[in-house]
């Protein structure tokens, strides 16, 4: 049975205090630190890259869950491995040989994840799940924080959970206290949230609520 893993998105943090923000999230109960990497090409926004991960790594022992919203993710595998990334998650839409990329990620001692956009069918990733450590189902269009959760994406989560009961299934985009139950009941167990954690009056309470809701949902899944 999978367990909840809560991954605050540092895209919503104070970038001038990034290391402190990471440690604050861990002290409040976070399991992962979700790093949104955007190249201004695959998505229209531009955020951070491997040099920032490398600078951050000595200051935190947290699990760096790096979500690369980039074209040609193969180009960046070595840099992110050297920087100290724990999990390298790339978009299935951005590569022509996902299987080879997974092998390369694993060869560099990182965990491998694949992300799929809201309009990408889940069948695109199913043949690769046996090689993956995590699948990320986007619940907004990638590229910007603060968007509204798309509940229709939960069908993909349900399909994955039915086929792969032990898979870490991550959801990212618009997750908040008012919709965490929907995601948890669908089978998501790795919860990415930015605004709803960082802007909360009590981020600890939101992280605790997410964890409890996900873990309480596990026994009821098929």
Coordinates of C-alpha atoms in Angstrom, one line a residue:
X1 CA 0.0 0.0 0.0
X2 CA 1.4 3.4 -1.0
X3 CA 1.8 6.2 1.6
X4 CA 1.3 9.9 1.3
X5 CA 4.2 12.1 0.2
X6 CA 3.7 15.8 0.4
X7 CA 5.8 17.9 -2.0
X8 CA 5.5 21.7 -1.5
X9 CA 6.3 23.5 -4.8
X10 CA 9.1 25.9 -4.2
X11 CA 7.9 27.9 -7.2
X12 CA 5.6 29.6 -4.6
X13 CA 8.4 30.2 -2.1
X14 CA 10.6 33.3 -1.5
X15 CA 13.4 32.7 -4.0
X16 CA 15.6 35.1 -2.2
X17 CA 15.5 32.7 0.8
X18 CA 15.3 29.4 -1.1
X19 CA 17.4 27.3 1.2
X20 CA 15.6 28.6 4.3
X21 CA 12.3 28.0 2.6
X22 CA 13.3 24.4 1.9
X23 CA 14.2 23.8 5.5
X24 CA 11.1 25.4 6.7
X25 CA 8.9 23.1 4.6
X26 CA 10.8 20.1 5.8
X27 CA 10.3 21.2 9.4
X28 CA 6.6 21.5 8.8
X29 CA 6.3 17.9 7.6
X30 CA 7.1 18.0 3.9
X31 CA 8.5 14.7 2.4
X32 CA 9.7 16.1 -0.9
X33 CA 10.9 19.5 -2.2
X34 CA 9.3 20.0 -5.6
X35 CA 11.4 22.0 -8.0
X36 CA 9.7 23.4 -11.1
X37 CA 12.2 23.7 -13.9
X38 CA 11.0 25.7 -16.9
X39 CA 12.9 26.6 -20.0
X40 CA 10.8 29.3 -21.7
X41 CA 10.4 26.9 -24.7
X42 CA 8.5 23.8 -23.7
X43 CA 6.4 26.1 -21.5
X44 CA 6.3 29.9 -21.8
X45 CA 7.7 30.6 -18.3
X46 CA 11.3 30.6 -17.2
X47 CA 12.3 29.6 -13.6
X48 CA 15.4 27.8 -12.4
X49 CA 18.0 25.3 -13.6
X50 CA 20.7 23.0 -12.5
X51 CA 23.1 25.7 -11.1
X52 CA 20.5 26.7 -8.5
X53 CA 19.9 23.0 -7.6
X54 CA 23.7 22.6 -7.2
X55 CA 23.9 25.7 -4.9
X56 CA 20.9 24.5 -2.9
X57 CA 22.1 20.9 -2.4
X58 CA 24.7 21.6 0.4
X59 CA 22.0 23.4 2.4
X60 CA 19.3 20.7 2.5
X61 CA 19.1 17.0 2.9
X62 CA 15.6 17.1 1.5
X63 CA 14.5 14.9 -1.4
X64 CA 14.8 17.1 -4.5
X65 CA 11.9 16.2 -6.8
X66 CA 12.8 18.0 -10.0
X67 CA 10.1 18.4 -12.6
X68 CA 11.6 19.4 -15.9
X69 CA 9.2 21.2 -18.1
X70 CA 11.8 21.6 -20.9
X71 CA 12.4 20.7 -24.5
X72 CA 15.1 18.0 -25.0
X73 CA 15.3 16.8 -21.4
X74 CA 18.2 14.5 -22.5
X75 CA 20.4 17.6 -22.7
X76 CA 20.1 18.3 -18.9
X77 CA 20.4 14.8 -17.3
X78 CA 24.1 15.0 -16.6
X79 CA 23.9 18.6 -15.2
X80 CA 21.0 17.7 -12.8
X81 CA 22.7 14.5 -11.7
X82 CA 25.9 16.5 -10.9
X83 CA 23.8 19.1 -9.1
X84 CA 22.4 16.5 -6.7
X85 CA 18.9 15.9 -8.0
X86 CA 17.1 12.9 -6.3
X87 CA 14.3 12.4 -8.9
X88 CA 14.5 13.6 -12.5
X89 CA 11.0 13.9 -14.0
X90 CA 10.6 14.7 -17.7
X91 CA 7.6 15.1 -19.9
X92 CA 6.7 12.3 -22.2
X93 CA 5.7 14.9 -24.8
X94 CA 9.3 16.3 -24.9
X95 CA 11.2 13.2 -25.9
X96 CA 11.2 10.6 -28.7
X97 CA 12.9 7.8 -26.7
X98 CA 11.6 7.8 -23.1
X99 CA 12.8 4.3 -22.4
X100 CA 16.4 5.2 -23.2
X101 CA 16.1 8.4 -21.1
X102 CA 14.9 6.5 -18.1
X103 CA 17.8 4.1 -18.4
X104 CA 20.2 7.1 -18.5
X105 CA 18.6 8.7 -15.5
X106 CA 18.9 5.5 -13.5
X107 CA 22.5 5.0 -14.6
X108 CA 23.3 8.4 -13.0
X109 CA 21.8 7.2 -9.7
X110 CA 18.6 9.4 -9.8
X111 CA 15.1 8.1 -9.6
X112 CA 13.1 8.5 -12.8
X113 CA 9.6 10.0 -13.3
X114 CA 7.5 10.8 -16.3
X115 CA 5.0 13.7 -16.4
X116 CA 1.9 13.9 -18.7
X117 CA 0.0 17.0 -19.6
X118 CA -3.8 17.2 -19.1
X119 CA -4.5 16.4 -22.8
X120 CA -2.0 13.5 -23.0
X121 CA -3.5 10.1 -22.8
X122 CA -2.4 7.9 -19.9
X123 CA -1.8 5.1 -22.4
X124 CA 1.4 6.9 -23.5
X125 CA 3.1 6.1 -20.2
X126 CA 1.6 2.7 -19.2
X127 CA 4.1 0.6 -21.2
X128 CA 7.0 2.4 -19.3
X129 CA 5.6 2.2 -15.7
X130 CA 7.6 -1.0 -15.0
X131 CA 10.8 1.1 -15.4
X132 CA 9.6 4.2 -13.5
X133 CA 9.8 5.3 -9.9
X134 CA 6.9 7.8 -10.3
X135 CA 4.3 9.1 -12.7
X136 CA 3.2 12.7 -12.6
X137 CA -0.3 13.5 -13.8
X138 CA -0.6 17.2 -14.4
X139 CA -3.8 18.7 -13.2
X140 CA -3.2 22.1 -14.8
X141 CA -1.5 23.0 -18.0
X142 CA 2.2 23.2 -17.1
X143 CA 4.0 26.5 -17.0
X144 CA 2.5 28.7 -14.4
X145 CA 1.5 28.5 -10.7
X146 CA -1.9 29.4 -9.3
X147 CA -4.1 27.7 -11.9
X148 CA -7.4 25.9 -11.0
X149 CA -7.4 22.1 -10.5
X150 CA -8.8 20.1 -13.4
X151 CA -10.8 17.2 -11.9
X152 CA -11.2 15.5 -15.2
X153 CA -7.6 14.5 -15.0
X154 CA -8.5 12.1 -12.1
X155 CA -9.6 9.5 -14.6
X156 CA -6.0 9.0 -15.6
X157 CA -5.0 8.7 -11.9
X158 CA -7.8 6.1 -11.4
X159 CA -6.6 4.1 -14.4
X160 CA -3.0 4.1 -13.3
X161 CA -3.9 3.1 -9.7
X162 CA -6.1 0.3 -10.9
X163 CA -3.2 -1.2 -12.9
X164 CA -0.3 -0.3 -10.6
X165 CA -1.3 -0.5 -6.9
X166 CA 2.2 0.2 -5.7
X167 CA 3.2 3.0 -8.0
X168 CA 3.9 6.5 -6.7
X169 CA 1.4 8.7 -8.5
X170 CA 2.0 12.4 -8.2
X171 CA -0.5 15.1 -9.0
X172 CA 0.5 18.7 -9.6
X173 CA -1.6 21.8 -10.2
X174 CA -4.3 23.6 -8.1
X175 CA -4.2 21.1 -5.2
X176 CA -5.8 22.6 -2.2
X177 CA -7.8 21.5 0.9
X178 CA -11.1 21.8 -1.0
X179 CA -10.1 19.2 -3.7
X180 CA -7.5 17.0 -2.0
X181 CA -10.3 14.4 -1.3
X182 CA -11.0 14.0 -5.0
X183 CA -7.3 13.4 -5.7
X184 CA -6.8 11.0 -2.8
X185 CA -9.9 8.9 -3.7
X186 CA -8.7 8.7 -7.3
X187 CA -5.5 7.1 -6.0
X188 CA -2.9 9.9 -6.0
X189 CA -0.4 9.6 -3.2
X190 CA 2.3 12.2 -4.0
X191 CA 0.8 15.7 -3.6
X192 CA 2.4 18.8 -5.1
X193 CA 1.0 22.1 -3.9
X194 CA 2.4 25.6 -4.0
X195 CA 0.0 28.4 -3.3
X196 CA -2.2 26.4 -1.0
X197 CA 0.7 25.6 1.3
X198 CA 2.9 28.7 1.1
X199 CA 0.0 31.2 1.3
X200 CA -1.8 29.3 4.1
X201 CA -2.0 30.8 7.6
X202 CA -0.7 27.4 8.9
X203 CA 1.2 25.5 6.2
X204 CA 1.8 22.7 8.8
X205 CA -2.0 22.2 9.0
X206 CA -2.4 22.0 5.2
X207 CA 0.5 19.5 4.9
X208 CA -1.1 17.4 7.7
X209 CA -4.5 17.5 6.1
X210 CA -3.1 16.4 2.8
X211 CA -1.3 13.5 4.4
X212 CA -4.2 12.3 6.5
X213 CA -6.6 12.6 3.5
X214 CA -4.3 10.6 1.2
X215 CA -3.5 7.9 3.8
X216 CA -7.2 7.6 4.9
X217 CA -8.2 7.0 1.2
X218 CA -5.7 4.1 0.7
X219 CA -7.7 1.2 2.1
X220 CA -10.8 2.1 0.1
X221 CA -9.1 1.8 -3.3
X222 CA -9.7 -1.2 -5.6

